[in-house]
PDB file of C-alpha atoms in Angstrom:
ATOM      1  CA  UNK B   1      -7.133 126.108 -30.465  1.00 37.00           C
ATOM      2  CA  UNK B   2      -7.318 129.795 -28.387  1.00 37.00           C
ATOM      3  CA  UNK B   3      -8.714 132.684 -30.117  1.00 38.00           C
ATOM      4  CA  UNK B   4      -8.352 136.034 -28.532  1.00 39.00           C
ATOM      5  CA  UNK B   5     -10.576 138.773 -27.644  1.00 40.00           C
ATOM      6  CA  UNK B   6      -9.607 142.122 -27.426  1.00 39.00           C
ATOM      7  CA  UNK B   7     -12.172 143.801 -24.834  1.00 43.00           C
ATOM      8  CA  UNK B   8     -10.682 147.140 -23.733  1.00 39.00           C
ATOM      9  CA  UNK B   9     -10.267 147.045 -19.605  1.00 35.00           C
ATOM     10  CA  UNK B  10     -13.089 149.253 -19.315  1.00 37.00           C
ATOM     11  CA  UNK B  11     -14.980 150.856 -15.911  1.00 37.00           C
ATOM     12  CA  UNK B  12     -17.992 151.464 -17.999  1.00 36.00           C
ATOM     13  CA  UNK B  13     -20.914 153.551 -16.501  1.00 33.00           C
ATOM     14  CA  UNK B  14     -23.997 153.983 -18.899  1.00 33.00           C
ATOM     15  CA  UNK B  15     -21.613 159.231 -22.122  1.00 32.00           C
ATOM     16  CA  UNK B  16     -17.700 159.692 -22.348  1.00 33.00           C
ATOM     17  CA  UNK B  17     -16.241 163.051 -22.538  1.00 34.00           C
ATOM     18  CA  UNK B  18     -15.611 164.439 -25.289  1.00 35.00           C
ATOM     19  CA  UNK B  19     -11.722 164.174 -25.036  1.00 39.00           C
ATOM     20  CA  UNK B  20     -12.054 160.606 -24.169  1.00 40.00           C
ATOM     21  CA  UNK B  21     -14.582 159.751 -27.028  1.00 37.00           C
ATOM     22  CA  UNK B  22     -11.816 160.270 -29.604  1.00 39.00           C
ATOM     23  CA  UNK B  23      -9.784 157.482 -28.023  1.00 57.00           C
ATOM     24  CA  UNK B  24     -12.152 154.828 -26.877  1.00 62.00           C
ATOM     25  CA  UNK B  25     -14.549 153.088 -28.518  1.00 70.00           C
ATOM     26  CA  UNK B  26     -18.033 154.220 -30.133  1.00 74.00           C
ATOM     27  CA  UNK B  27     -20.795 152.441 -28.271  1.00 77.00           C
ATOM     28  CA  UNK B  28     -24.415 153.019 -28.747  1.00 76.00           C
ATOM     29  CA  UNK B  29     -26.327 154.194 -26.278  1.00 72.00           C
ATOM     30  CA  UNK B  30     -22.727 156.059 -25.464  1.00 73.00           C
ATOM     31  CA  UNK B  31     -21.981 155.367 -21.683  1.00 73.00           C
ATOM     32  CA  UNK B  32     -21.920 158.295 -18.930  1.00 75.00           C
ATOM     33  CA  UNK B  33     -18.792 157.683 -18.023  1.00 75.00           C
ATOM     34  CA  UNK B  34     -16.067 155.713 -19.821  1.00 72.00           C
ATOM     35  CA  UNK B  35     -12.443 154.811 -19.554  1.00 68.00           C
ATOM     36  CA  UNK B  36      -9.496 152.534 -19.796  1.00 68.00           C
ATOM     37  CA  UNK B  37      -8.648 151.361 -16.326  1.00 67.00           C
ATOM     38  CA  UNK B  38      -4.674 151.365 -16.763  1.00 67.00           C
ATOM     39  CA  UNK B  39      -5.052 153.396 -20.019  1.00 67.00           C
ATOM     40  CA  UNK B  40      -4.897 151.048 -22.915  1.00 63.00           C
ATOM     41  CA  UNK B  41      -6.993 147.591 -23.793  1.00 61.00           C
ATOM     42  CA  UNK B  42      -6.285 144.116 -22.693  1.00 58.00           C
ATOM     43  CA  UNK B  43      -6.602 141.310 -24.736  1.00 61.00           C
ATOM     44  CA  UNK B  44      -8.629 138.076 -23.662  1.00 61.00           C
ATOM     45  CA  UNK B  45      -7.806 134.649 -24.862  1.00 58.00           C
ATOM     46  CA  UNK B  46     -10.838 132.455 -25.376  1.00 60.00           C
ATOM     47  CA  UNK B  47      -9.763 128.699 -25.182  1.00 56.00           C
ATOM     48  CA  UNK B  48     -11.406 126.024 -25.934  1.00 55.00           C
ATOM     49  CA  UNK B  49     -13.726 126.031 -23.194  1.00 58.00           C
ATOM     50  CA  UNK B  50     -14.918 128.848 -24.014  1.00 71.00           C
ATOM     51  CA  UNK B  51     -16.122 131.140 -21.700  1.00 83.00           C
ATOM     52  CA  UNK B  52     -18.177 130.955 -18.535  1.00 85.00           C
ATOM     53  CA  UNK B  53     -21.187 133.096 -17.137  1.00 90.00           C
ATOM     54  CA  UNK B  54     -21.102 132.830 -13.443  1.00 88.00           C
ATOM     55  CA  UNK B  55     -23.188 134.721 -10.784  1.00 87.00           C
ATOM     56  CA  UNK B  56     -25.971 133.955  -7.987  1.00 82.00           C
ATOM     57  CA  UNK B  57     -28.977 132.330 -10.093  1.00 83.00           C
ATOM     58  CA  UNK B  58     -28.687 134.403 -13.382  1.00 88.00           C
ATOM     59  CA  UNK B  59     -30.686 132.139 -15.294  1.00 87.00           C
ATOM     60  CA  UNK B  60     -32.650 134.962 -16.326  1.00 89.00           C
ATOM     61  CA  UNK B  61     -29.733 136.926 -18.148  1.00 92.00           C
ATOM     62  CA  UNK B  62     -29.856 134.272 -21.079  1.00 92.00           C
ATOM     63  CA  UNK B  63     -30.767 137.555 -23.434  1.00 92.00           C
ATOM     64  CA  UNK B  64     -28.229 139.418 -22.715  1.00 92.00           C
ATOM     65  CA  UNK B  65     -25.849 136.529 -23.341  1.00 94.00           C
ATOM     66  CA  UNK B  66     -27.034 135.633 -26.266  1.00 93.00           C
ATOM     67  CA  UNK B  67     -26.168 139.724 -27.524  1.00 91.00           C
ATOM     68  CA  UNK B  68     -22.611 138.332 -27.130  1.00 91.00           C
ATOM     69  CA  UNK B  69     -23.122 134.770 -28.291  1.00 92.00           C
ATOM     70  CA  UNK B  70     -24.128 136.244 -31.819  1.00 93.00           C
ATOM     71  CA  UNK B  71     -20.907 138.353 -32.267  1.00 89.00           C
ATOM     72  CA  UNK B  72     -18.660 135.523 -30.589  1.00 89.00           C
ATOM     73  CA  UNK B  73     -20.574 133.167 -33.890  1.00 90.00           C
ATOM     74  CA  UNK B  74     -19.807 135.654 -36.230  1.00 91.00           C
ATOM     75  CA  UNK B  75     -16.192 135.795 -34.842  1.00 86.00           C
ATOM     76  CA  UNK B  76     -16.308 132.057 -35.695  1.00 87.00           C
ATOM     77  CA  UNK B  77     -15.335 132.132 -31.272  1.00 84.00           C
ATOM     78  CA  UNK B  78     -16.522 130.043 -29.106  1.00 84.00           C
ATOM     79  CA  UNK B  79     -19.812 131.212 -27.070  1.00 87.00           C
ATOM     80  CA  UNK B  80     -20.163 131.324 -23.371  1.00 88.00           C
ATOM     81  CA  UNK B  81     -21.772 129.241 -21.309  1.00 88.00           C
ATOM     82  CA  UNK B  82     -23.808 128.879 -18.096  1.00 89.00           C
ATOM     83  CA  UNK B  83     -21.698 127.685 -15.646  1.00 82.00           C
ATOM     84  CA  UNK B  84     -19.139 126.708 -12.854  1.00 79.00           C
ATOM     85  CA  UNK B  85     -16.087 128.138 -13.102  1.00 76.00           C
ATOM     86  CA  UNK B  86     -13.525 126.095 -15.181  1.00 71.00           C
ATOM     87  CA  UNK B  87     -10.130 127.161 -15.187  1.00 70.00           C
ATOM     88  CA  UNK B  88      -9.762 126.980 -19.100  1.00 69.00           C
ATOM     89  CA  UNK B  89     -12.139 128.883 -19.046  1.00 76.00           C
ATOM     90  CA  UNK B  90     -12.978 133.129 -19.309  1.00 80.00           C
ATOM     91  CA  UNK B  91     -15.329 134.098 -16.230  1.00 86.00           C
ATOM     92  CA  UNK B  92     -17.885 136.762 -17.280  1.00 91.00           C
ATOM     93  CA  UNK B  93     -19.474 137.612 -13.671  1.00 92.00           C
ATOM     94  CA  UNK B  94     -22.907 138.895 -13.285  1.00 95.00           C
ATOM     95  CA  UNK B  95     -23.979 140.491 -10.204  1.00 94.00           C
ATOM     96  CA  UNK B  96     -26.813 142.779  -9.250  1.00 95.00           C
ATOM     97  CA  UNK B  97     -26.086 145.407  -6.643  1.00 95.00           C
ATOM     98  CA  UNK B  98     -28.896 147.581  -5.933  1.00 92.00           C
ATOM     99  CA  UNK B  99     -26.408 150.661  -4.313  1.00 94.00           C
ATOM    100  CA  UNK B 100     -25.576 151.930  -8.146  1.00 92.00           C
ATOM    101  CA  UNK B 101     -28.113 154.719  -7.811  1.00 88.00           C
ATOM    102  CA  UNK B 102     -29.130 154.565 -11.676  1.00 90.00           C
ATOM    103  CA  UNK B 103     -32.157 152.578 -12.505  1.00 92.00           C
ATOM    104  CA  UNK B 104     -30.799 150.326 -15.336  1.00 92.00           C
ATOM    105  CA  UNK B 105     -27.261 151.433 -14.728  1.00 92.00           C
ATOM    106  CA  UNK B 106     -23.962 149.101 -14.700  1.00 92.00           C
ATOM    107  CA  UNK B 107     -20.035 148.680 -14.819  1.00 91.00           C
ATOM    108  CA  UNK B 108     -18.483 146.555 -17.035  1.00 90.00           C
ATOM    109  CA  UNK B 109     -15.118 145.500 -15.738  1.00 87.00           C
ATOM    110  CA  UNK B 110     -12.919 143.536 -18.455  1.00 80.00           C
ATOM    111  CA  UNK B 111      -9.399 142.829 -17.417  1.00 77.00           C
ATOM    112  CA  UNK B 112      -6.772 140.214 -18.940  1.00 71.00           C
ATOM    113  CA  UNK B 113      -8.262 137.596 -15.961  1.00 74.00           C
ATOM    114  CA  UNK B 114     -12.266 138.197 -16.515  1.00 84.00           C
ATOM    115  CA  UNK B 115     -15.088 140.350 -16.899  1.00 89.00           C
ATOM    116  CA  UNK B 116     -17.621 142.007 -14.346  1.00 91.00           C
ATOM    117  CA  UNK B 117     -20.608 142.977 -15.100  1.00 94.00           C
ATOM    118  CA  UNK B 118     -22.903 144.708 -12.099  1.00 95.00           C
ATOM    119  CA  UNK B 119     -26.244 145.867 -12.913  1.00 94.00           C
ATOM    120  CA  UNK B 120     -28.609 148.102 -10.967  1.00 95.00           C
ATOM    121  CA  UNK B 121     -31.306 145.633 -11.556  1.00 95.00           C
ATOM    122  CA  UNK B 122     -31.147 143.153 -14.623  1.00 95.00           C
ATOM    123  CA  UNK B 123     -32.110 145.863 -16.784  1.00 94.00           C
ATOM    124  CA  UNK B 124     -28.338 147.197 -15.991  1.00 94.00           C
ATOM    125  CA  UNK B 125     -27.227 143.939 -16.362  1.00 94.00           C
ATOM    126  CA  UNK B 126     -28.277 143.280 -19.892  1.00 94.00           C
ATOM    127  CA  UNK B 127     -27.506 146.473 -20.982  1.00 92.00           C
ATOM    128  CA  UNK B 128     -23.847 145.870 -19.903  1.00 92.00           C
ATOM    129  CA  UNK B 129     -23.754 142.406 -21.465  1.00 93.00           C
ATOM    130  CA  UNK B 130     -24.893 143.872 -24.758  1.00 92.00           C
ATOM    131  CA  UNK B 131     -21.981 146.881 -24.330  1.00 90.00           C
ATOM    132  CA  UNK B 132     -19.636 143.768 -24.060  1.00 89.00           C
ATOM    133  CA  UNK B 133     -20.965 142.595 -27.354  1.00 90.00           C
ATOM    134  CA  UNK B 134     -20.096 145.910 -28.721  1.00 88.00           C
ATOM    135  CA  UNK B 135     -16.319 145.388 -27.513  1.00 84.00           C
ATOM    136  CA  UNK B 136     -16.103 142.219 -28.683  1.00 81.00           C
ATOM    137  CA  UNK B 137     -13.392 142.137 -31.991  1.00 72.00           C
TER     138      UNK B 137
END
């Protein structure tokens, strides 16, 4: 059984214009900067394996998964894992790169092959994971 996701292909930052606000989706705290990367959403399927969380020792991101594990349940989806990557499987990537100059700032990439999230610190991390939750329908 596959269930999909739709996940907009999203560059997030951490406040939209107000043009683009009217097109995209609300999120709350509203990102900085937000937009679709090739100007419309992508759709995710979610097999059976669910999906993977991948990334150098990100053990400590568990609360941030668990954001999207609770709207996944609700979905009735299946939740993601921690784990190597599987090809049945959707990647979610978590990495921390200490160059965004925002202190708790992130992108969230989500294409039709995966999703990237890269944090500031794992404050930016989490906060991305729980904007995925957000996008999750």
């Amino acid at each position: 059984m596959r269930s999909a996701i739709s996940v907009g292909a999203l560059m997030l930052w951490a406040a939209a214009t107000q043009a683009q606000e009217t097109r995209l989706p609300h999120l709350i705290p509203t990102p900085q900067e937000m937009h679709w990367v090739d100007g419309r959403p992508a759709t995710m399927v979610l097999g059976n394996q669910g999906g993977r969380v991948v990334g150098a020792d990100v053990d400590w991101a568990v609360g941030g998964v668990e954001q999207v594990n609770r709207r996944l349940r609700q979905l009735g989806l299946q939740e993601l894992v921690f784990g190597s990557p599987d090809g049945q499987a959707l990647l979610v990537r978590l990495v921390l790169d200490p160059t965004i100059a925002e202190p708790e700032g992130y992108t969230l990439l989500a294409t039709s092959t995966g999703i990237s999230i890269t944090g500031a610190d794992r404050a930016g991390v989490y906060y991305g994971l729980v904007t995925l939750s957000q996008l999750i329908d």
